[in-house]
mmCIF file of C-alpha atoms in Angstrom:
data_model
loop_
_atom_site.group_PDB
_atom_site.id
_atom_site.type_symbol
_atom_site.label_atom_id
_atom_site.label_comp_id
_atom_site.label_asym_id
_atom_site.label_seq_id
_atom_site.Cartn_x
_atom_site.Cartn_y
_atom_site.Cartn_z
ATOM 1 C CA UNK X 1 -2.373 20.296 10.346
ATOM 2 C CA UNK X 2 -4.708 17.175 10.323
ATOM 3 C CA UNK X 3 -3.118 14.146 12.506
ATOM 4 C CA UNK X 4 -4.611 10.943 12.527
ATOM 5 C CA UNK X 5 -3.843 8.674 15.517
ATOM 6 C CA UNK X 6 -3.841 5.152 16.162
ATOM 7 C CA UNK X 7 -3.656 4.727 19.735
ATOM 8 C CA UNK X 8 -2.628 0.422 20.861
ATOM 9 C CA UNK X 9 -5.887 -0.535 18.410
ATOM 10 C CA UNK X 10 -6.725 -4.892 18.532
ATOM 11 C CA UNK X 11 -9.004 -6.023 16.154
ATOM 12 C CA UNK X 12 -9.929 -9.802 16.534
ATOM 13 C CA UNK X 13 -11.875 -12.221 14.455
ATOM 14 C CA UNK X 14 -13.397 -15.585 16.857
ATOM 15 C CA UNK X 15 -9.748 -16.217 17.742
ATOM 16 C CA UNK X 16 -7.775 -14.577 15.222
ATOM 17 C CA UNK X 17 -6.266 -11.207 15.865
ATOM 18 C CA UNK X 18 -6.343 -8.928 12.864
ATOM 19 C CA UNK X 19 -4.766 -6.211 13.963
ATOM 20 C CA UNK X 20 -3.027 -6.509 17.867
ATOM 21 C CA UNK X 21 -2.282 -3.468 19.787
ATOM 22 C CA UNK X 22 -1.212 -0.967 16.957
ATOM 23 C CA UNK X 23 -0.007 2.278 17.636
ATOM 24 C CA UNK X 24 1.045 5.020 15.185
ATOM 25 C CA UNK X 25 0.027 8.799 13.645
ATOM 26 C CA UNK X 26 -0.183 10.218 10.495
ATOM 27 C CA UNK X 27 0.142 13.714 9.371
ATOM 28 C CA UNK X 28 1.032 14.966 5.831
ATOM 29 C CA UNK X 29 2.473 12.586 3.445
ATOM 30 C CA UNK X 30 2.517 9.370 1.845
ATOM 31 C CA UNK X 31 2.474 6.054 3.855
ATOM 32 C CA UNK X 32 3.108 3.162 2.683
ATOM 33 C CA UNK X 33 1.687 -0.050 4.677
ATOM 34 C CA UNK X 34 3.684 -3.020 3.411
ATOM 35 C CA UNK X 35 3.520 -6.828 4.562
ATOM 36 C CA UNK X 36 2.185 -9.973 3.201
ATOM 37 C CA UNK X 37 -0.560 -11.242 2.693
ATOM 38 C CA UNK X 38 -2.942 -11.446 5.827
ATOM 39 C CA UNK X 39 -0.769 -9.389 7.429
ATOM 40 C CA UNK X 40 -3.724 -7.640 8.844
ATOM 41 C CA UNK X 41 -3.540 -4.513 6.147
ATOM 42 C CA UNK X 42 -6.823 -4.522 5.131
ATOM 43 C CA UNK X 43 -8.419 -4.686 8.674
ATOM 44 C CA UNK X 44 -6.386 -2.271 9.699
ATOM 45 C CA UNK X 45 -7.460 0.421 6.851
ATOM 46 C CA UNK X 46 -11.133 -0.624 7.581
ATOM 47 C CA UNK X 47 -10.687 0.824 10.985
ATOM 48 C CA UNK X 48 -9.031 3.750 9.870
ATOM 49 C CA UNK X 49 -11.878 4.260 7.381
ATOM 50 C CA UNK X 50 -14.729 3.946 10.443
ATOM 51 C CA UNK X 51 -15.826 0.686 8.290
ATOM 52 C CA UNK X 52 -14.730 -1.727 11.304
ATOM 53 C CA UNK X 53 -14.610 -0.576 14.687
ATOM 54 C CA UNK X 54 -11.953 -1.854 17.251
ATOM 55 C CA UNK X 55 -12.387 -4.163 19.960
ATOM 56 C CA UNK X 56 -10.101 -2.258 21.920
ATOM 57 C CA UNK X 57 -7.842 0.961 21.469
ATOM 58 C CA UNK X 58 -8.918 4.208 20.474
ATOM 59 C CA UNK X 59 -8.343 6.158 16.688
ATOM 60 C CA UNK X 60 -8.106 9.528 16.713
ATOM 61 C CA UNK X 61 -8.379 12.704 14.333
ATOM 62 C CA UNK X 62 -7.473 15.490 15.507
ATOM 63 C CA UNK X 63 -7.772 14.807 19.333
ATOM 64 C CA UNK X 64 -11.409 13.128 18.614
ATOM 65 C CA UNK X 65 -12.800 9.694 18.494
ATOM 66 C CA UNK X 66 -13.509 9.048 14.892
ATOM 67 C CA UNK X 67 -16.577 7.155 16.064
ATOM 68 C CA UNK X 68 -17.489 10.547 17.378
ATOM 69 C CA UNK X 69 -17.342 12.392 14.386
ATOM 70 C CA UNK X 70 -19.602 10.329 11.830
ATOM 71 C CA UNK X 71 -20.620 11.838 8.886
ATOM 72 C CA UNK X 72 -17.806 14.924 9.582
ATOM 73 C CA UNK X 73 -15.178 12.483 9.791
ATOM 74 C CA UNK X 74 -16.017 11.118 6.947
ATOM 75 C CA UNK X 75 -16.119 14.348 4.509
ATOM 76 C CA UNK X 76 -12.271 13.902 5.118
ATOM 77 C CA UNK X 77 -12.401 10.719 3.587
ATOM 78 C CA UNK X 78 -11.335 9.150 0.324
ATOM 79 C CA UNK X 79 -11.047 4.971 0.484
ATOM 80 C CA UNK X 80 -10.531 2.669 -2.921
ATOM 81 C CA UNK X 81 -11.195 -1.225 -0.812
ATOM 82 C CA UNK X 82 -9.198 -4.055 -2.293
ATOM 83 C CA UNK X 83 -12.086 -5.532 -3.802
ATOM 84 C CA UNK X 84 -13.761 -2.947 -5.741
ATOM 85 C CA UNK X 85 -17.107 -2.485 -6.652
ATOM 86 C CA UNK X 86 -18.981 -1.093 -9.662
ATOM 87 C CA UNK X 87 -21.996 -0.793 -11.904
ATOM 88 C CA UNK X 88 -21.034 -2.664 -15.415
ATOM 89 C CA UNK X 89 -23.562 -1.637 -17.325
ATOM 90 C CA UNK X 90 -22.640 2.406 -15.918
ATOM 91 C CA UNK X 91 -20.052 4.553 -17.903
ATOM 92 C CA UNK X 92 -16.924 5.568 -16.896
ATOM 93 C CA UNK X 93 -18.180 8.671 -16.560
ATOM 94 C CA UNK X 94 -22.025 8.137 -15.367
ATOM 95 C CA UNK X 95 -20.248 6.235 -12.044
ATOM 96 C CA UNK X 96 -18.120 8.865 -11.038
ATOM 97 C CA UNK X 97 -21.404 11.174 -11.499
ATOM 98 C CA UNK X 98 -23.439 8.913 -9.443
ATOM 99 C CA UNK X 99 -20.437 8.436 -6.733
ATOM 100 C CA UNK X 100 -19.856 11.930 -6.590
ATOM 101 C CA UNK X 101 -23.800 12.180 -6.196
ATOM 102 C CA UNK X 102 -23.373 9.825 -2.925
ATOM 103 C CA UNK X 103 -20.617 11.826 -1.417
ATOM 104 C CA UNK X 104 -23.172 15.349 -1.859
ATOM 105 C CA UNK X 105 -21.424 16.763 -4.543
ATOM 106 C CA UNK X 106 -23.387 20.018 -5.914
ATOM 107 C CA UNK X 107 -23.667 18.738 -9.722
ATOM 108 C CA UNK X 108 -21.239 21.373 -11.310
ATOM 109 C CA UNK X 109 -18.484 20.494 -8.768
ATOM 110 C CA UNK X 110 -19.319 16.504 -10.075
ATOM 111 C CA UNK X 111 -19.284 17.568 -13.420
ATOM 112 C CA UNK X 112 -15.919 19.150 -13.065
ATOM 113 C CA UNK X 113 -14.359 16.960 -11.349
ATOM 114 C CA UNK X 114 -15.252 14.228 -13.071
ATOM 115 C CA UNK X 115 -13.850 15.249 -15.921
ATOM 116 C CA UNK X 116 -10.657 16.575 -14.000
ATOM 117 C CA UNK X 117 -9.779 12.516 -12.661
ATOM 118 C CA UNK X 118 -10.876 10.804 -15.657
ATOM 119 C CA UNK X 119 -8.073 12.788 -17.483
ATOM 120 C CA UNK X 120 -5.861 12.667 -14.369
ATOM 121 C CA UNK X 121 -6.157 8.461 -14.168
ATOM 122 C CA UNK X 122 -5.960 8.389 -18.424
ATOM 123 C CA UNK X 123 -9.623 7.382 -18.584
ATOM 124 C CA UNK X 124 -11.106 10.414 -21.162
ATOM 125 C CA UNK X 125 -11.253 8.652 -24.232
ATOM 126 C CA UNK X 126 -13.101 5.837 -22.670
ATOM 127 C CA UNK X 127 -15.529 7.862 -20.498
ATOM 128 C CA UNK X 128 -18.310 6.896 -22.623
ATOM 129 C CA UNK X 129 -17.862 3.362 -22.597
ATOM 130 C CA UNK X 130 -19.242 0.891 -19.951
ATOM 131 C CA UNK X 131 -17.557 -0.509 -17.463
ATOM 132 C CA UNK X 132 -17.878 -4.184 -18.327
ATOM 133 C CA UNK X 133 -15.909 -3.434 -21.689
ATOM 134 C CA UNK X 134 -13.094 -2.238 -19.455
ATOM 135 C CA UNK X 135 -9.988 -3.743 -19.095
ATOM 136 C CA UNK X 136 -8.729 -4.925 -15.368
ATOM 137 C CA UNK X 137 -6.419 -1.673 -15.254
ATOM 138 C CA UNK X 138 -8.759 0.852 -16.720
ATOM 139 C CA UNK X 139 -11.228 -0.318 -13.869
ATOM 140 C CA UNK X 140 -8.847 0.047 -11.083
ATOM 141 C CA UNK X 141 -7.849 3.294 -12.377
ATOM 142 C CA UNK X 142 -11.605 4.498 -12.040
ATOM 143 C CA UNK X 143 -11.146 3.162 -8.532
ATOM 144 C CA UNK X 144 -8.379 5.464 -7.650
ATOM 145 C CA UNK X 145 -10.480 8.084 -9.374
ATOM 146 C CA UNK X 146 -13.692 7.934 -6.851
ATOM 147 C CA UNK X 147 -11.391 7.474 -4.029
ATOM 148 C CA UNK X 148 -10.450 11.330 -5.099
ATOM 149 C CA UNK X 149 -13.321 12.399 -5.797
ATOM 150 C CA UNK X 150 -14.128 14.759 -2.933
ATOM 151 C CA UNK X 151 -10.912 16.323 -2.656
ATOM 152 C CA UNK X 152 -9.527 13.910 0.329
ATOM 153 C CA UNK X 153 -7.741 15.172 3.189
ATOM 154 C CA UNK X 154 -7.101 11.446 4.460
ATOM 155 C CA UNK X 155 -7.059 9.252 1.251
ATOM 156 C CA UNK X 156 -6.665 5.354 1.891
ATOM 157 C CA UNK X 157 -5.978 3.021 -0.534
ATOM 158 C CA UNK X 158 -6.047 -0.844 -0.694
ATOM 159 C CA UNK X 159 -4.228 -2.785 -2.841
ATOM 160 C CA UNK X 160 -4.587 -0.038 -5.732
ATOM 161 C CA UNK X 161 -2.072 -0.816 -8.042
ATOM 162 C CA UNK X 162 -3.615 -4.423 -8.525
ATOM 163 C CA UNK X 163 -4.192 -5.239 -12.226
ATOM 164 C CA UNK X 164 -2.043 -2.437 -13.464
ATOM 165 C CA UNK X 165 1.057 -2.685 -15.717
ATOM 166 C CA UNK X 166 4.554 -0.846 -14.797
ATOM 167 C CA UNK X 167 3.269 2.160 -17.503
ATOM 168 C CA UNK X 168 -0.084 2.387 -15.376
ATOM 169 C CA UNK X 169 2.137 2.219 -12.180
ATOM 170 C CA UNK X 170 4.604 5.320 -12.474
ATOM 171 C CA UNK X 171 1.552 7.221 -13.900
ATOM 172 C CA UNK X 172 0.005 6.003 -10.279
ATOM 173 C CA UNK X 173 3.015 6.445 -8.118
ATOM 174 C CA UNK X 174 2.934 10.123 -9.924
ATOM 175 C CA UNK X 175 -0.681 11.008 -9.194
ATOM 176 C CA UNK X 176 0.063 10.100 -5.852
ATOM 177 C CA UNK X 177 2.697 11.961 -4.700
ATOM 178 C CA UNK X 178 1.657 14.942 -6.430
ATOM 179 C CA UNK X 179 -1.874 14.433 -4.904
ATOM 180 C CA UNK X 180 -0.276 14.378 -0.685
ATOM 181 C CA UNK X 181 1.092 17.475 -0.687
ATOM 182 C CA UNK X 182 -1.083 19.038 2.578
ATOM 183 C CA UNK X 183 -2.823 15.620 2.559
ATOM 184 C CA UNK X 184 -2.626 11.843 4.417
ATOM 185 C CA UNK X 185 -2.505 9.510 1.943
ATOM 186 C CA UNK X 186 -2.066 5.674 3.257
ATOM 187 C CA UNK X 187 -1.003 3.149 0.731
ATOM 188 C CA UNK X 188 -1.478 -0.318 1.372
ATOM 189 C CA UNK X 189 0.499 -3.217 -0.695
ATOM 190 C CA UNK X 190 2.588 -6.397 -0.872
ATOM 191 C CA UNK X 191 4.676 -4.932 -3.987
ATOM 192 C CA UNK X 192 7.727 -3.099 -2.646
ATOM 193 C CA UNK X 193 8.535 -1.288 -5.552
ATOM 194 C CA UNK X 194 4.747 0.585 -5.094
ATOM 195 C CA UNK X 195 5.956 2.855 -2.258
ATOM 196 C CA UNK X 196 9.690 2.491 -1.988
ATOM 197 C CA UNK X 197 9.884 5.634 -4.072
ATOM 198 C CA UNK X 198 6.847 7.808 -2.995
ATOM 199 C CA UNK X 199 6.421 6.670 1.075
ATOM 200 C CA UNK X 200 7.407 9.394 3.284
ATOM 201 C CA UNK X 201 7.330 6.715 5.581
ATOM 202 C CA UNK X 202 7.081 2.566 6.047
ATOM 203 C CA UNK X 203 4.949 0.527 8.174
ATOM 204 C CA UNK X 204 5.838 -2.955 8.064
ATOM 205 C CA UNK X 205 2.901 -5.240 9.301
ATOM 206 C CA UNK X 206 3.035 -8.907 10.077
ATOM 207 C CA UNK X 207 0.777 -11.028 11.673
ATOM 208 C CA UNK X 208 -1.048 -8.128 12.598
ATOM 209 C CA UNK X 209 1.297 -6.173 14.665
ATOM 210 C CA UNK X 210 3.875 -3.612 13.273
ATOM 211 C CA UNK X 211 6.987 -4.290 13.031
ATOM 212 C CA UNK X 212 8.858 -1.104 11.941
ATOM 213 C CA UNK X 213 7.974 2.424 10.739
ATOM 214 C CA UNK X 214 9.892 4.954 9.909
ATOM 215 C CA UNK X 215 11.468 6.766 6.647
ATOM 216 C CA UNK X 216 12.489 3.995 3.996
ATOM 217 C CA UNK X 217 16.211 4.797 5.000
ATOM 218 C CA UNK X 218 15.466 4.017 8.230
ATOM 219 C CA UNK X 219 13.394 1.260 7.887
ATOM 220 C CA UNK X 220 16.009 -0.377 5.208
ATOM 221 C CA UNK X 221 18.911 0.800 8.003
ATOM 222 C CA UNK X 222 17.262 -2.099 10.447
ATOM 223 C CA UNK X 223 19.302 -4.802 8.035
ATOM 224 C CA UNK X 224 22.189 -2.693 7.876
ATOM 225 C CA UNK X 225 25.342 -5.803 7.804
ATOM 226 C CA UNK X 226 22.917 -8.236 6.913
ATOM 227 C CA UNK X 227 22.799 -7.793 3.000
ATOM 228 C CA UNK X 228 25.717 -9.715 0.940
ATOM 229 C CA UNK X 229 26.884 -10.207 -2.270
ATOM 230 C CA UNK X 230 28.760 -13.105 -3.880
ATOM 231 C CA UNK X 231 29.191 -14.908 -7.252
ATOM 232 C CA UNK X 232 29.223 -18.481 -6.515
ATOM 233 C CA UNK X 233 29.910 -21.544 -8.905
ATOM 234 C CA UNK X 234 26.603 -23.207 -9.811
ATOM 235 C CA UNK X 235 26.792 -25.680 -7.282
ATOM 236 C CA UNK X 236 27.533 -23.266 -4.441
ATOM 237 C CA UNK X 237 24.753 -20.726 -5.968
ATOM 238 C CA UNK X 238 22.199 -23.976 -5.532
ATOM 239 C CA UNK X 239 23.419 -24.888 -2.311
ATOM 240 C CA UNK X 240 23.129 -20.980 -1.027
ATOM 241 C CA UNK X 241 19.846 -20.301 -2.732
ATOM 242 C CA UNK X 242 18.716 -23.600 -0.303
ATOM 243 C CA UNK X 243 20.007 -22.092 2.957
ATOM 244 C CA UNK X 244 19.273 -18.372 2.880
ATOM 245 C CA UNK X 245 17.339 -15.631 1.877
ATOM 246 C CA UNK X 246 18.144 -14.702 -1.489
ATOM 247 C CA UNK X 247 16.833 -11.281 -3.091
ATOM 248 C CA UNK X 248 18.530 -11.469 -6.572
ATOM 249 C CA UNK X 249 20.436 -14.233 -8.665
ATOM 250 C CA UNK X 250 21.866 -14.105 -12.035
ATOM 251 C CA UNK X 251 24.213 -15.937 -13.975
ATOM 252 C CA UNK X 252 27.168 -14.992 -15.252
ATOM 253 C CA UNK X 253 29.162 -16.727 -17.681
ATOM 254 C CA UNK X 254 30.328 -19.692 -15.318
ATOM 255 C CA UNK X 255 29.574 -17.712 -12.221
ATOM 256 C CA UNK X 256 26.155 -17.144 -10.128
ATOM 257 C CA UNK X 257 25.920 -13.738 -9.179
ATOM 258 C CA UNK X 258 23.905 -13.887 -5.486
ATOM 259 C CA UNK X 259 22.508 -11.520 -3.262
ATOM 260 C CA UNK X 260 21.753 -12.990 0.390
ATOM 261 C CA UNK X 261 20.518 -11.737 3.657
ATOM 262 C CA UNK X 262 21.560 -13.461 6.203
ATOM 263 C CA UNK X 263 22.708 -12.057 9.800
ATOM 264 C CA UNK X 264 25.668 -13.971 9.099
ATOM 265 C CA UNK X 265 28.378 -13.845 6.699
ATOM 266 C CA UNK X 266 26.921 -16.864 3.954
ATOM 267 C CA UNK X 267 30.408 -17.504 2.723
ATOM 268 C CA UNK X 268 34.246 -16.336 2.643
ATOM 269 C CA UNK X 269 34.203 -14.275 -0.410
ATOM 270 C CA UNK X 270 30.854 -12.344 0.586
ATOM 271 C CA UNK X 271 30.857 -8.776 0.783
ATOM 272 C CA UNK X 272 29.000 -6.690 2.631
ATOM 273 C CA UNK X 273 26.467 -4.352 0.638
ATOM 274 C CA UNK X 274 24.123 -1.189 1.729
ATOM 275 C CA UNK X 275 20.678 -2.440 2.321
ATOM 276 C CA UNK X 276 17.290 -2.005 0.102
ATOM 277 C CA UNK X 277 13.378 -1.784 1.157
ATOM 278 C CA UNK X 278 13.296 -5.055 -0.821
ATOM 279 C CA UNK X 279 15.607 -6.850 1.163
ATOM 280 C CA UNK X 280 13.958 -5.770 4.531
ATOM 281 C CA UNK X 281 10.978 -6.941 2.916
ATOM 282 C CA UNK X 282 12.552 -10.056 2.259
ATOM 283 C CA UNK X 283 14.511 -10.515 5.317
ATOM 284 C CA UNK X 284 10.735 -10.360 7.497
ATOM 285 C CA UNK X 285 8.823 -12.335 4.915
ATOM 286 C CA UNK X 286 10.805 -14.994 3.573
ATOM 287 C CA UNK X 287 8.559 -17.631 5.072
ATOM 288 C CA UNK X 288 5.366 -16.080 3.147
ATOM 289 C CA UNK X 289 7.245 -15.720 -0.124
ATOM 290 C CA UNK X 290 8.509 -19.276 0.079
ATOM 291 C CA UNK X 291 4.845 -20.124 0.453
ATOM 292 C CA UNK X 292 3.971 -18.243 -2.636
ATOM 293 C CA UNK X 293 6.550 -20.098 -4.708
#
C-alpha cells in the first residue's frame, strides 16, 4: 500500500511561514484539505507535488525522500494547480494529446485515454473545439482531466471545483470518489460542501499549521455542545447575528430561525444541536469569512 508522509514540514516565505511544522500521512482515500484562504493549502500541495521543497522537515513515500526519487516519484503523480494553464488556440482533445505526450505516454495509451477522460469529465462533444471558446467550467474540467491522465496513484488537486456549477460538482465529487479506490487523492478547497461527502478524512489548515484531521465525524465531533438553535424575534435575531457565529438564518413568519456556535449557551430558549463540517468550518474561520463579507 503506497503511504505518503509528511514528517513536521515548515515552509517560509522572507518572514512569512507558509506551512509551519506539519505532520501527517496519507494512504488510500480521499482527503480533503479545507481552510481559508492563505491558509497555506497551496504551499503545502506544492511540496507534496516536489514543486517547492521545504525549508525544514522531511516528506516521505514509501519510507523515501521524495527529493530522492525524482522522475520515479513523479510517475505516481497527478496535480491540477489552482491556477491552470493551457494552450487556447489547442483542442480539447489536441492538449490532452500533447500532455499525455509530456508525461511519456506511448501514443495508443494517449489516444485511449484521452478519449476515456474527455467522456469521463463530459467534454466529448466539445473535443474538437479550442480551448479559448470554452466556458470557465468546461476548462477546469479539462484540468481535472490531465491531472488523470497517467493513471495517478497520488492525485492532488487545487482548488478544482473553481468555476463549476452544483451539476458540474456532483458529476466531480462522483469522478472522484470512484477514481480513489487503491489511490491517494488530496483535495484542496475553501467550499465545505466539496469534500464533506467524499473525504475519508479532514485536514483543517489555518495560518499554516493544522488544526485537526481526522474522519468528518470526528473532525465535526471537536464542536460537539457548541452548535445551537433558536428562533428569535427580529430584534433578538439582529442582535445575535452581531455577537456570534451564525451558520444559518431564516425567517419565519414573525420569527428568525438561527443557528449559532458559540461555546456558550447564546440565549435561554437555545437548544443544543449535533454538529456539521460547516459549522466547524465556521466555528475556526469566522474571522476570514467576516472579512469576505
Amino acid at each position: 500500500m503506497l503511504e505518503l508522509k509528511l514528517d513536521e514540514v515548515t515552509k517560509k516565505y522572507k518572514d512569512n511561514i507558509a506551512v509551519n511544522h506539519i505532520s501527517a500521512a496519507f494512504t488510500h482515500g480521499v482527503y480533503g484539505l479545507l481552510g481559508a484562504n492563505g491558509a497555506g493549502k497551496t504551499t503545502l500541495l506544492r511540496l507534496l507535488c516536489d514543486i517547492l521543497r521545504p525549508d525544514e522537515g522531511k516528506i516521505l513515500c514509501n519510507g523515501r525522500p521524495i527529493d530522492k526519487l525524482g522522475a520515479g516519484y513523479r510517475r505516481y503523480m497527478g496535480y491540477l494547480p489552482q491556477d491552470f494553464g493551457f494552450y487556447p488556440d489547442f483542442t480539447a482533445e489536441r492538449f490532452l494529446m500533447y500532455m499525455a505526450a509530456l508525461k511519456a505516454l506511448p501514443v495508443s495509451e494517449a489516444k485511449r485515454k484521452t478519449q476515456e477522460l474527455l467522456a469521463m469529465v463530459g467534454l466529448e462533444e466539445n473535443s474538437k473545439k479550442k480551448i479559448k471558446t470554452l466556458s470557465g467550467g468546461m476548462v477546469r474540467r479539462l484540468g481535472i482531466a490531465q491531472a488523470m491522465l497517467n493513471d495517478p496513484e497520488i492525485l492532488i488537486l487545487d482548488e478544482p471545483t473553481s468555476g463549476l456549477d452544483p451539476k458540474e460538482r456532483i458529476r466531480f465529487r462522483n469522478i472522484i470518489s470512484a477514481f480513489s479506490r487503491d489511490r491517494i487523492v488530496i483535495l484542496s478547497t475553501h467550499i465545505v460542501s466539496d469534500v464533506e461527502y467524499i473525504a475519508d478524512e479532514i485536514l483543517l489548515m489555518k495560518g499554516g499549521k493544522l488544526l485537526q484531521q481526522g474522519s468528518v465525524e470526528n473532525v465535526a465531533r471537536q464542536v460537539q455542545g457548541w452548535v445551537w438553535e433558536l428562533a428569535a424575534d427580529r430584534e433578538e435575531a439582529e442582535a445575535l447575528n452581531r455577537r456570534y457565529a451564525v451558520s444559518s438564518l431564516k425567517n419565519q413568519g414573525d420569527k428568525t430561525a438561527l443557528r449559532i456556535i458559540s461555546e456558550d449557551c447564546p440565549a435561554p430558549e437555545a437548544v443544543s444541536v449535533p454538529p456539521t463540517l460547516e459549522d466547524v468550518y465556521l466555528y475556526y474561520f469566522r474571522e476570514e469569512a467576516d472579512k469576505c463579507c
